[in-house]
Amino acid sequence: MTDNDSGARHIDVAIIGAGFGGLGAAIRLEQEGRSDFLVFERDDAVGGTWHVNTYPGAQCDIPSALYSFSFAPNPNWTRLYPLQPEIEQYLDDCTDRFGIRDRIRFDHDVLDATWENERAQWVIRTSGGTWTSRILIGALGPFSEPATPTITGLDSFSGTVFHSANWDHDFSVQGRRLAVIGTGASAVQFVPRLAPEAGHLTLFQRTPTWILPHPDRPISESGRSLFENFPPAQRALRRMFDLFQEALVPGLIRHRSLLAPLTALGRAHLRRQVKDPVLREKLTPSYAFGCKRPTFSNKFYPALCRKNVTVETSGIQAIVPEGIVTTDGTVHEVDAIVLGTGFTVAGHSGFRRIVGRGGISLADTWPGGEMSSYRGTTVHGFPNFFMVLGPNSVVYTSQVVTIEAQVNYVLAALRAMDDKSLAAIEVTRTAQTQFADYTDERLAGSVWNSGGCSSYYLSPSGRNVTYWPGSVRNFTRRMATIELDHYHCRSATVDSTKELV
């Protein structure tokens, strides 16, 4: 770390975010001997999503053996599917185990990061100071900003309102009248925790979710001992889950008939747990399995069958001081409103703060959520910038697998830049457009695009901006090396003011 003539401290690599993505990048940089980096984290702890989402029942829907770094297996998971406190603890342990805590700047919110073309560097202004860097890695996290619904009168409500990602642990639900808006993965997990204590709970559902029986179970002490003393056993378990997730891809992308067994399992699970035909009809999805991300639960349907729980499918017209008014004119009087309304993915505020060539931000580049990238990692107009979990990077497995592949791509880029004495690289517009066209063609018939639902997977124009157009093995293979002929390259030995175009 050095000071430059502007007074800002200079580092080789700046990383935004200390969740799985940012920590994974930092650890691998350290392992490669590239220790001149800093991680800027707006919160006071590592963990990202798994630090802030502390709602009751918060749990990952990917098995613990797979939802962890391949280079840092954890033999001490207590459940097959990890709960939030254990995931946060795992990331905290990794931070110390790999010796990167001193490179994390906590409580440093990145106000903006701007590409300075003449010097071929990024200028990162944070709430704790200013730095410059050669490389910028954006690990913003797609699920780091809660989405608050635009409902008339929400600010007028006289009771308590909070989002699942900003859980109010001081609020007691005991005997209260609760409204829950949303039926996504978070609500499926916290509603069963609230229903037994609430005086009454009304779940406002716009679209039902496909729910499968949850295979979660405790991992015995003997099982944990086996993983610790015989690591190949845990690697084999990871491999098994990896292959299972991979086996779903053909059905999701091309051959929807392969999803029929899971569709039947979801319907059978609903029939078995919900005997009331009226309620069962409300909870039956009308879209294809997989169009929205399905979830697991053995407790959600039974919670909705309780006498003190109502599932309301009429649309919300407005919120008034005493409660929620639905389109049929009914006023539902409640004491608290819990928002299970997901996250702002396409409209992340971080996109306004990352400013590339010519003063153009990511938000300007992606108006209205029409996001595009090259292999989910680089963006034309943003030299020396690498994005973790960017557009069309998601593979149908643990996102930790995606992150590791992308970090490998960043490392390959850094090696290539060193070998060829490059000051900057920027993906060409042609390469990015070709990747987008290929992605659109491959995903046109996928269940995500044509399964009969609307989701955050799709942009307003209907383009799938989320998923990788193939298998995880295809993704990992494509991300193992960087093809510099897809990039504009600026040599470090020529005029540094030469513009990349």
Short mmCIF file of C-alpha atoms in Angstrom, two decimals:
data_model
loop_
_atom_site.label_atom_id
_atom_site.label_comp_id
_atom_site.label_asym_id
_atom_site.label_seq_id
_atom_site.Cartn_x
_atom_site.Cartn_y
_atom_site.Cartn_z
CA MET A 1 0.00 0.00 0.00
CA THR A 2 1.43 3.37 -1.04
CA ASP A 3 0.41 7.00 -1.15
CA ASN A 4 0.14 8.69 -4.53
CA ASP A 5 0.52 12.36 -5.35
CA SER A 6 -3.18 12.97 -4.82
CA GLY A 7 -2.82 12.04 -1.19
CA ALA A 8 -5.02 8.94 -1.53
CA ARG A 9 -3.60 5.61 -0.46
CA HIS A 10 -2.96 3.27 -3.38
CA ILE A 11 -3.57 -0.48 -3.38
CA ASP A 12 -3.43 -3.02 -6.15
CA VAL A 13 -6.92 -4.50 -5.65
CA ALA A 14 -9.98 -3.01 -3.97
CA ILE A 15 -12.89 -5.28 -3.08
CA ILE A 16 -16.37 -4.02 -2.24
CA GLY A 17 -18.23 -6.27 0.20
CA ALA A 18 -17.27 -8.88 2.81
CA GLY A 19 -19.83 -11.57 2.09
CA PHE A 20 -19.03 -14.88 0.41
CA GLY A 21 -17.95 -13.09 -2.78
CA GLY A 22 -15.64 -10.51 -1.24
CA LEU A 23 -14.11 -12.92 1.25
CA GLY A 24 -13.62 -15.57 -1.42
CA ALA A 25 -11.79 -13.07 -3.61
CA ALA A 26 -9.66 -11.84 -0.71
CA ILE A 27 -8.66 -15.31 0.43
CA ARG A 28 -7.68 -16.44 -3.06
CA LEU A 29 -5.66 -13.25 -3.64
CA GLU A 30 -3.83 -13.94 -0.38
CA GLN A 31 -3.20 -17.53 -1.40
CA GLU A 32 -1.75 -16.30 -4.71
CA GLY A 33 0.67 -14.01 -2.90
CA ARG A 34 -1.23 -10.89 -3.94
CA SER A 35 -1.53 -9.34 -0.51
CA ASP A 36 -1.83 -5.70 -1.62
CA PHE A 37 -5.61 -5.49 -1.36
CA LEU A 38 -8.34 -4.13 0.89
CA VAL A 39 -11.96 -5.15 1.42
CA PHE A 40 -14.41 -2.31 2.07
CA GLU A 41 -17.41 -3.42 4.11
CA ARG A 42 -20.23 -1.04 5.08
CA ASP A 43 -21.26 -3.15 8.07
CA ASP A 44 -19.31 -3.93 11.25
CA ALA A 45 -18.81 -7.63 10.56
CA VAL A 46 -18.24 -10.11 7.75
CA GLY A 47 -21.01 -12.26 6.34
CA GLY A 48 -22.96 -10.02 3.98
CA THR A 49 -26.41 -11.53 3.50
CA TRP A 50 -25.75 -13.99 6.30
CA HIS A 51 -24.89 -11.22 8.72
CA VAL A 52 -27.95 -9.05 8.15
CA ASN A 53 -30.65 -11.69 7.60
CA THR A 54 -31.34 -12.78 11.17
CA TYR A 55 -35.06 -13.46 10.90
CA PRO A 56 -36.41 -16.51 12.78
CA GLY A 57 -35.71 -19.70 10.87
CA ALA A 58 -33.20 -18.19 8.43
CA GLN A 59 -31.58 -21.12 6.65
CA CYS A 60 -29.80 -21.85 3.38
CA ASP A 61 -31.62 -24.02 0.82
CA ILE A 62 -28.34 -25.53 -0.40
CA PRO A 63 -26.67 -28.34 1.63
CA SER A 64 -23.88 -27.20 3.92
CA ALA A 65 -21.31 -29.48 2.30
CA LEU A 66 -21.83 -27.57 -0.96
CA TYR A 67 -22.54 -24.13 0.50
CA SER A 68 -18.95 -23.56 1.58
CA PHE A 69 -15.61 -22.86 -0.06
CA SER A 70 -14.04 -25.90 -1.72
CA PHE A 71 -10.72 -24.88 -0.18
CA ALA A 72 -12.21 -24.52 3.31
CA PRO A 73 -14.41 -27.53 4.14
CA ASN A 74 -16.14 -27.36 7.50
CA PRO A 75 -16.58 -30.73 9.24
CA ASN A 76 -18.55 -29.12 12.08
CA TRP A 77 -21.82 -28.26 10.38
CA THR A 78 -24.58 -29.41 12.72
CA ARG A 79 -27.27 -29.69 10.03
CA LEU A 80 -27.47 -30.96 6.48
CA TYR A 81 -28.80 -27.52 5.50
CA PRO A 82 -27.06 -24.80 7.51
CA LEU A 83 -28.82 -22.20 9.63
CA GLN A 84 -27.88 -18.52 9.45
CA PRO A 85 -25.81 -18.33 12.66
CA GLU A 86 -23.58 -21.21 11.55
CA ILE A 87 -23.02 -19.73 8.08
CA GLU A 88 -22.07 -16.38 9.58
CA GLN A 89 -19.74 -18.13 12.02
CA TYR A 90 -18.18 -20.12 9.17
CA LEU A 91 -17.35 -16.94 7.27
CA ASP A 92 -15.99 -15.32 10.41
CA ASP A 93 -13.79 -18.36 11.01
CA CYS A 94 -12.53 -18.29 7.40
CA THR A 95 -11.59 -14.64 7.82
CA ASP A 96 -9.25 -15.52 10.67
CA ARG A 97 -8.15 -18.90 9.35
CA PHE A 98 -6.79 -17.33 6.16
CA GLY A 99 -5.43 -14.21 7.86
CA ILE A 100 -7.31 -11.51 5.99
CA ARG A 101 -9.11 -9.66 8.80
CA ASP A 102 -6.45 -6.92 8.88
CA ARG A 103 -7.24 -6.19 5.22
CA ILE A 104 -10.95 -5.56 5.85
CA ARG A 105 -12.10 -2.00 6.51
CA PHE A 106 -15.34 -2.33 8.46
CA ASP A 107 -17.86 0.53 8.61
CA HIS A 108 -16.47 1.79 5.28
CA ASP A 109 -19.44 2.39 3.03
CA VAL A 110 -18.31 2.92 -0.57
CA LEU A 111 -19.76 6.26 -1.61
CA ASP A 112 -18.49 5.93 -5.18
CA ALA A 113 -15.81 4.20 -7.22
CA THR A 114 -14.76 6.08 -10.34
CA TRP A 115 -12.45 5.04 -13.18
CA GLU A 116 -9.69 7.58 -13.74
CA ASN A 117 -8.60 6.99 -17.31
CA GLU A 118 -5.41 9.04 -17.43
CA ARG A 119 -3.88 7.12 -14.55
CA ALA A 120 -5.63 3.83 -15.41
CA GLN A 121 -6.89 3.39 -11.87
CA TRP A 122 -10.01 3.40 -9.77
CA VAL A 123 -10.68 6.09 -7.16
CA ILE A 124 -12.70 4.67 -4.29
CA ARG A 125 -14.32 7.17 -1.93
CA THR A 126 -15.60 5.60 1.27
CA SER A 127 -17.13 6.89 4.47
CA GLY A 128 -13.73 6.24 6.06
CA GLY A 129 -11.38 7.74 3.49
CA THR A 130 -10.27 7.60 -0.13
CA TRP A 131 -8.12 5.00 -1.89
CA THR A 132 -6.98 4.35 -5.44
CA SER A 133 -6.52 0.90 -6.95
CA ARG A 134 -5.50 -0.75 -10.19
CA ILE A 135 -8.25 -3.38 -9.97
CA LEU A 136 -11.80 -3.13 -8.59
CA ILE A 137 -13.83 -6.20 -7.61
CA GLY A 138 -17.51 -5.58 -6.95
CA ALA A 139 -18.92 -8.21 -4.58
CA LEU A 140 -22.04 -6.19 -3.83
CA GLY A 141 -24.29 -9.17 -3.25
CA PRO A 142 -27.56 -9.49 -5.21
CA PHE A 143 -29.48 -9.98 -1.96
CA SER A 144 -28.02 -7.13 0.06
CA GLU A 145 -30.68 -4.45 -0.39
CA PRO A 146 -34.24 -5.16 0.83
CA ALA A 147 -37.03 -4.33 -1.59
CA THR A 148 -39.80 -2.27 -0.04
CA PRO A 149 -43.06 -2.53 -1.99
CA THR A 150 -44.66 0.60 -3.38
CA ILE A 151 -48.02 0.52 -1.63
CA THR A 152 -50.19 3.59 -1.14
CA GLY A 153 -50.25 4.63 2.52
CA LEU A 154 -47.46 2.39 3.79
CA ASP A 155 -45.97 5.33 5.71
CA SER A 156 -49.30 6.03 7.35
CA PHE A 157 -49.55 2.71 9.17
CA SER A 158 -49.75 3.28 12.93
CA GLY A 159 -48.23 -0.06 13.92
CA THR A 160 -44.83 -1.67 13.46
CA VAL A 161 -43.38 -2.31 9.99
CA PHE A 162 -40.14 -4.12 9.20
CA HIS A 163 -38.57 -6.15 6.41
CA SER A 164 -37.35 -9.70 6.94
CA ALA A 165 -33.80 -8.50 6.22
CA ASN A 166 -34.11 -5.84 8.96
CA TRP A 167 -35.82 -7.96 11.56
CA ASP A 168 -37.07 -6.13 14.65
CA HIS A 169 -35.99 -8.50 17.40
CA ASP A 170 -37.39 -6.14 20.05
CA PHE A 171 -40.91 -6.60 18.71
CA SER A 172 -42.88 -9.36 20.42
CA VAL A 173 -45.38 -11.15 18.19
CA GLN A 174 -47.06 -12.79 21.20
CA GLY A 175 -50.81 -12.38 20.83
CA ARG A 176 -50.47 -9.70 18.12
CA ARG A 177 -52.32 -9.39 14.84
CA LEU A 178 -49.71 -9.81 12.14
CA ALA A 179 -49.73 -9.20 8.40
CA VAL A 180 -47.07 -10.85 6.28
CA ILE A 181 -46.69 -9.57 2.72
CA GLY A 182 -44.95 -12.00 0.38
CA THR A 183 -44.54 -15.76 0.09
CA GLY A 184 -40.95 -16.14 -1.08
CA ALA A 185 -38.17 -18.16 0.51
CA SER A 186 -37.83 -15.91 3.57
CA ALA A 187 -41.54 -15.96 4.39
CA VAL A 188 -41.65 -19.73 3.97
CA GLN A 189 -39.04 -19.92 6.72
CA PHE A 190 -40.27 -17.32 9.21
CA VAL A 191 -44.06 -17.75 8.99
CA PRO A 192 -43.96 -21.13 10.80
CA ARG A 193 -42.03 -19.41 13.62
CA LEU A 194 -44.54 -16.57 13.95
CA ALA A 195 -47.84 -18.38 13.53
CA PRO A 196 -47.89 -20.31 16.85
CA GLU A 197 -47.26 -17.13 18.86
CA ALA A 198 -49.40 -14.65 16.95
CA GLY A 199 -52.94 -13.81 17.97
CA HIS A 200 -53.74 -13.91 14.27
CA LEU A 201 -51.56 -13.95 11.16
CA THR A 202 -52.76 -12.92 7.73
CA LEU A 203 -50.52 -13.90 4.84
CA PHE A 204 -51.00 -11.70 1.79
CA GLN A 205 -50.11 -13.85 -1.18
CA ARG A 206 -49.73 -12.63 -4.73
CA THR A 207 -48.25 -15.83 -6.19
CA PRO A 208 -47.97 -19.24 -4.48
CA THR A 209 -44.56 -20.92 -4.24
CA TRP A 210 -43.60 -24.44 -5.24
CA ILE A 211 -42.60 -26.14 -2.01
CA LEU A 212 -40.94 -29.54 -1.66
CA PRO A 213 -40.48 -31.70 1.45
CA HIS A 214 -37.42 -30.53 3.33
CA PRO A 215 -34.65 -33.18 3.53
CA ASP A 216 -32.85 -31.29 6.31
CA ARG A 217 -31.76 -33.22 9.38
CA PRO A 218 -29.16 -32.90 12.12
CA ILE A 219 -25.64 -34.20 11.47
CA SER A 220 -24.73 -36.47 14.35
CA GLU A 221 -21.60 -36.12 16.40
CA SER A 222 -20.29 -39.32 14.83
CA GLY A 223 -20.96 -37.89 11.37
CA ARG A 224 -19.05 -34.73 12.20
CA SER A 225 -16.23 -36.82 13.59
CA LEU A 226 -16.11 -38.81 10.34
CA PHE A 227 -15.85 -35.62 8.27
CA GLU A 228 -13.08 -34.29 10.50
CA ASN A 229 -11.02 -37.47 10.58
CA PHE A 230 -11.72 -38.62 7.03
CA PRO A 231 -12.12 -35.53 4.78
CA PRO A 232 -12.76 -37.59 1.60
CA ALA A 233 -16.17 -38.49 3.07
CA GLN A 234 -17.25 -34.85 3.12
CA ARG A 235 -15.79 -34.28 -0.34
CA ALA A 236 -17.84 -37.22 -1.59
CA LEU A 237 -20.98 -35.75 -0.03
CA ARG A 238 -20.24 -32.40 -1.68
CA ARG A 239 -19.77 -34.15 -4.99
CA MET A 240 -23.07 -36.01 -4.63
CA PHE A 241 -25.05 -32.83 -3.99
CA ASP A 242 -23.19 -31.10 -6.81
CA LEU A 243 -24.20 -33.81 -9.28
CA PHE A 244 -27.82 -33.70 -8.09
CA GLN A 245 -28.02 -29.95 -8.71
CA GLU A 246 -26.34 -30.39 -12.08
CA ALA A 247 -28.85 -33.06 -13.07
CA LEU A 248 -31.65 -30.48 -12.89
CA VAL A 249 -30.15 -28.21 -15.56
CA PRO A 250 -31.33 -30.08 -18.69
CA GLY A 251 -34.92 -29.95 -17.43
CA LEU A 252 -34.70 -26.28 -16.54
CA ILE A 253 -33.16 -25.18 -19.84
CA ARG A 254 -34.42 -27.52 -22.56
CA HIS A 255 -36.40 -30.59 -21.56
CA ARG A 256 -39.12 -29.51 -19.17
CA SER A 257 -40.59 -33.01 -19.03
CA LEU A 258 -37.60 -33.99 -16.89
CA LEU A 259 -39.06 -31.80 -14.13
CA ALA A 260 -42.27 -33.85 -13.98
CA PRO A 261 -41.18 -35.93 -10.96
CA LEU A 262 -40.45 -32.77 -8.94
CA THR A 263 -43.76 -31.26 -10.04
CA ALA A 264 -45.55 -34.39 -8.84
CA LEU A 265 -43.62 -34.35 -5.57
CA GLY A 266 -44.61 -30.72 -4.94
CA ARG A 267 -48.28 -31.43 -5.64
CA ALA A 268 -48.25 -34.53 -3.42
CA HIS A 269 -46.60 -32.58 -0.61
CA LEU A 270 -49.34 -29.94 -0.83
CA ARG A 271 -52.15 -32.55 -0.91
CA ARG A 272 -50.69 -34.42 2.05
CA GLN A 273 -50.28 -31.37 4.26
CA VAL A 274 -53.31 -29.24 3.26
CA LYS A 275 -56.64 -31.06 3.47
CA ASP A 276 -58.89 -28.01 3.01
CA PRO A 277 -59.62 -27.88 -0.75
CA VAL A 278 -60.19 -24.11 -0.74
CA LEU A 279 -56.88 -23.38 0.94
CA ARG A 280 -55.13 -25.97 -1.21
CA GLU A 281 -56.41 -24.26 -4.34
CA LYS A 282 -55.00 -20.94 -3.13
CA LEU A 283 -51.62 -22.53 -2.56
CA THR A 284 -51.40 -24.38 -5.87
CA PRO A 285 -48.99 -22.69 -8.33
CA SER A 286 -50.35 -22.12 -11.82
CA TYR A 287 -46.90 -21.81 -13.37
CA ALA A 288 -44.33 -24.47 -14.24
CA PHE A 289 -42.11 -25.92 -11.54
CA GLY A 290 -38.78 -24.08 -11.53
CA CYS A 291 -40.07 -20.87 -13.14
CA LYS A 292 -39.56 -19.23 -9.75
CA ARG A 293 -37.02 -20.71 -7.38
CA PRO A 294 -38.77 -23.51 -5.45
CA THR A 295 -38.10 -23.93 -1.78
CA PHE A 296 -38.19 -26.59 0.93
CA SER A 297 -40.36 -26.74 4.03
CA ASN A 298 -42.15 -29.30 6.16
CA LYS A 299 -43.67 -26.59 8.38
CA PHE A 300 -45.02 -23.87 6.09
CA TYR A 301 -48.20 -25.60 4.94
CA PRO A 302 -49.11 -26.81 8.46
CA ALA A 303 -48.63 -23.24 9.73
CA LEU A 304 -51.11 -21.99 7.13
CA CYS A 305 -53.63 -24.62 8.24
CA ARG A 306 -53.76 -23.22 11.78
CA LYS A 307 -57.05 -21.66 12.91
CA ASN A 308 -55.34 -18.35 13.65
CA VAL A 309 -53.88 -18.02 10.13
CA THR A 310 -55.59 -16.65 7.01
CA VAL A 311 -54.23 -16.72 3.47
CA GLU A 312 -55.47 -13.65 1.62
CA THR A 313 -55.18 -13.68 -2.17
CA SER A 314 -57.02 -10.43 -2.93
CA GLY A 315 -54.66 -7.72 -4.05
CA ILE A 316 -53.55 -4.99 -1.67
CA GLN A 317 -55.16 -1.66 -2.57
CA ALA A 318 -53.71 0.51 0.18
CA ILE A 319 -52.45 0.65 3.72
CA VAL A 320 -54.25 2.79 6.27
CA PRO A 321 -53.31 3.57 9.89
CA GLU A 322 -55.25 0.59 11.22
CA GLY A 323 -54.19 -2.01 8.67
CA ILE A 324 -54.36 -3.21 5.07
CA VAL A 325 -57.17 -2.58 2.58
CA THR A 326 -57.58 -5.21 -0.13
CA THR A 327 -59.15 -4.71 -3.54
CA ASP A 328 -62.43 -6.24 -2.36
CA GLY A 329 -62.78 -3.33 0.09
CA THR A 330 -61.99 -5.32 3.24
CA VAL A 331 -59.93 -3.60 5.93
CA HIS A 332 -57.63 -6.09 7.68
CA GLU A 333 -56.79 -4.57 11.05
CA VAL A 334 -53.29 -5.55 12.20
CA ASP A 335 -50.71 -4.52 14.78
CA ALA A 336 -47.62 -5.16 12.65
CA ILE A 337 -46.65 -5.66 9.02
CA VAL A 338 -43.74 -7.94 8.14
CA LEU A 339 -42.40 -7.51 4.62
CA GLY A 340 -41.17 -10.70 3.01
CA THR A 341 -40.81 -8.93 -0.30
CA GLY A 342 -37.33 -9.93 -1.34
CA PHE A 343 -34.48 -7.79 -2.54
CA THR A 344 -33.65 -5.08 -5.04
CA VAL A 345 -31.56 -7.02 -7.54
CA ALA A 346 -31.61 -5.05 -10.80
CA GLY A 347 -31.90 -1.66 -9.09
CA HIS A 348 -29.10 -2.09 -6.55
CA SER A 349 -27.89 1.31 -5.31
CA GLY A 350 -24.30 0.15 -5.77
CA PHE A 351 -24.82 0.33 -9.52
CA ARG A 352 -25.11 4.13 -9.26
CA ARG A 353 -21.87 4.31 -7.32
CA ILE A 354 -19.61 2.45 -9.75
CA VAL A 355 -18.70 4.88 -12.51
CA GLY A 356 -16.71 3.76 -15.54
CA ARG A 357 -15.31 5.43 -18.62
CA GLY A 358 -16.78 8.81 -19.53
CA GLY A 359 -18.55 9.20 -16.20
CA ILE A 360 -21.12 6.51 -17.04
CA SER A 361 -22.32 4.43 -14.08
CA LEU A 362 -23.48 0.83 -14.09
CA ALA A 363 -27.00 2.13 -13.46
CA ASP A 364 -26.70 4.32 -16.58
CA THR A 365 -25.37 1.34 -18.54
CA TRP A 366 -28.28 -0.82 -17.36
CA PRO A 367 -31.33 1.48 -17.51
CA GLY A 368 -34.50 0.01 -16.09
CA GLY A 369 -32.77 -3.15 -14.98
CA GLU A 370 -31.70 -4.25 -18.47
CA MET A 371 -28.46 -5.73 -17.23
CA SER A 372 -25.80 -7.23 -19.46
CA SER A 373 -22.24 -8.43 -19.00
CA TYR A 374 -19.59 -10.72 -20.39
CA ARG A 375 -19.68 -14.10 -18.65
CA GLY A 376 -21.34 -12.44 -15.66
CA THR A 377 -18.06 -10.86 -14.64
CA THR A 378 -16.86 -7.96 -16.84
CA VAL A 379 -18.76 -5.05 -18.40
CA HIS A 380 -17.89 -2.96 -21.43
CA GLY A 381 -17.07 0.60 -20.35
CA PHE A 382 -15.60 -0.50 -17.02
CA PRO A 383 -11.88 -1.26 -17.37
CA ASN A 384 -10.17 -3.39 -14.71
CA PHE A 385 -13.55 -4.05 -13.06
CA PHE A 386 -14.72 -7.53 -12.18
CA MET A 387 -18.16 -8.28 -10.79
CA VAL A 388 -19.00 -11.23 -8.58
CA LEU A 389 -22.46 -12.73 -9.26
CA GLY A 390 -23.06 -10.31 -12.10
CA PRO A 391 -25.72 -10.67 -14.84
CA ASN A 392 -26.05 -14.19 -16.26
CA SER A 393 -23.54 -15.74 -13.87
CA VAL A 394 -25.91 -17.85 -11.77
CA VAL A 395 -25.59 -21.60 -12.20
CA TYR A 396 -28.18 -23.93 -10.72
CA THR A 397 -26.19 -24.94 -7.70
CA SER A 398 -24.48 -23.31 -4.73
CA GLN A 399 -23.55 -19.73 -5.56
CA VAL A 400 -20.28 -20.34 -3.73
CA VAL A 401 -19.38 -22.50 -6.73
CA THR A 402 -20.16 -19.56 -9.02
CA ILE A 403 -18.08 -17.23 -6.87
CA GLU A 404 -15.03 -19.52 -6.88
CA ALA A 405 -15.16 -19.85 -10.67
CA GLN A 406 -15.40 -16.09 -11.09
CA VAL A 407 -12.52 -15.47 -8.70
CA ASN A 408 -10.44 -17.94 -10.73
CA TYR A 409 -11.26 -15.83 -13.79
CA VAL A 410 -10.09 -12.67 -12.01
CA LEU A 411 -6.84 -14.37 -11.03
CA ALA A 412 -6.32 -15.53 -14.62
CA ALA A 413 -6.85 -11.94 -15.76
CA LEU A 414 -4.33 -10.59 -13.25
CA ARG A 415 -1.73 -13.15 -14.33
CA ALA A 416 -2.27 -12.25 -17.99
CA MET A 417 -1.98 -8.53 -17.21
CA ASP A 418 1.29 -9.15 -15.36
CA ASP A 419 2.70 -11.39 -18.08
CA LYS A 420 1.93 -8.92 -20.86
CA SER A 421 2.61 -5.72 -18.86
CA LEU A 422 -0.94 -4.44 -19.30
CA ALA A 423 -2.18 -1.37 -17.47
CA ALA A 424 -5.84 -2.01 -18.24
CA ILE A 425 -8.19 -4.42 -19.94
CA GLU A 426 -11.81 -3.89 -20.92
CA VAL A 427 -14.15 -6.37 -22.55
CA THR A 428 -15.12 -5.35 -26.07
CA ARG A 429 -18.66 -4.36 -26.89
CA THR A 430 -18.71 -7.07 -29.57
CA ALA A 431 -17.73 -9.85 -27.14
CA GLN A 432 -20.33 -8.73 -24.62
CA THR A 433 -23.06 -8.50 -27.25
CA GLN A 434 -22.22 -11.93 -28.63
CA PHE A 435 -22.39 -13.42 -25.15
CA ALA A 436 -25.78 -11.78 -24.55
CA ASP A 437 -27.11 -13.04 -27.89
CA TYR A 438 -25.88 -16.56 -27.15
CA THR A 439 -27.44 -16.43 -23.69
CA ASP A 440 -30.77 -15.19 -25.01
CA GLU A 441 -30.89 -17.94 -27.62
CA ARG A 442 -30.01 -20.70 -25.14
CA LEU A 443 -32.48 -19.55 -22.49
CA ALA A 444 -35.41 -18.66 -24.74
CA GLY A 445 -37.16 -21.97 -24.11
CA SER A 446 -36.06 -22.38 -20.50
CA VAL A 447 -38.59 -22.76 -17.73
CA TRP A 448 -37.40 -19.43 -16.30
CA ASN A 449 -38.31 -17.61 -19.51
CA SER A 450 -41.40 -19.47 -20.62
CA GLY A 451 -42.77 -21.16 -17.50
CA GLY A 452 -45.67 -18.76 -17.05
CA CYS A 453 -44.44 -16.65 -14.13
CA SER A 454 -42.83 -13.29 -13.52
CA SER A 455 -39.69 -13.15 -11.38
CA TYR A 456 -36.58 -11.14 -10.66
CA TYR A 457 -34.78 -13.49 -13.06
CA LEU A 458 -36.22 -11.47 -15.97
CA SER A 459 -35.71 -7.84 -16.91
CA PRO A 460 -38.71 -5.62 -17.78
CA SER A 461 -38.20 -6.51 -21.45
CA GLY A 462 -38.37 -10.21 -20.58
CA ARG A 463 -34.66 -10.94 -20.98
CA ASN A 464 -33.22 -13.47 -18.53
CA VAL A 465 -30.50 -11.45 -16.77
CA THR A 466 -29.79 -13.99 -14.06
CA TYR A 467 -28.87 -17.47 -15.25
CA TRP A 468 -25.85 -18.85 -17.05
CA PRO A 469 -26.92 -20.55 -20.30
CA GLY A 470 -25.59 -23.99 -19.42
CA SER A 471 -24.23 -26.31 -16.78
CA VAL A 472 -21.94 -25.51 -13.88
CA ARG A 473 -19.19 -27.54 -15.54
CA ASN A 474 -19.52 -25.45 -18.67
CA PHE A 475 -19.32 -22.32 -16.54
CA THR A 476 -16.31 -23.51 -14.56
CA ARG A 477 -14.48 -24.51 -17.73
CA ARG A 478 -15.19 -21.20 -19.49
CA MET A 479 -14.04 -19.23 -16.44
CA ALA A 480 -10.75 -21.09 -15.98
CA THR A 481 -8.89 -18.91 -18.50
CA ILE A 482 -9.24 -15.45 -19.97
CA GLU A 483 -9.27 -14.86 -23.72
CA LEU A 484 -7.59 -11.50 -24.15
CA ASP A 485 -8.73 -11.26 -27.77
CA HIS A 486 -12.17 -10.50 -26.27
CA TYR A 487 -10.68 -7.46 -24.51
CA HIS A 488 -9.25 -4.08 -25.38
CA CYS A 489 -5.81 -4.08 -23.78
CA ARG A 490 -3.73 -1.05 -22.84
CA SER A 491 -0.03 -1.62 -22.44
CA ALA A 492 1.69 -0.18 -19.39
CA THR A 493 4.54 0.94 -21.62
CA VAL A 494 2.53 3.23 -23.92
CA ASP A 495 0.83 6.57 -23.40
CA SER A 496 -1.31 6.08 -20.28
CA THR A 497 -3.88 8.61 -21.50
CA LYS A 498 -4.90 6.44 -24.46
CA GLU A 499 -8.62 5.89 -24.24
CA LEU A 500 -10.12 2.40 -24.28
CA VAL A 501 -13.03 2.24 -26.69
#
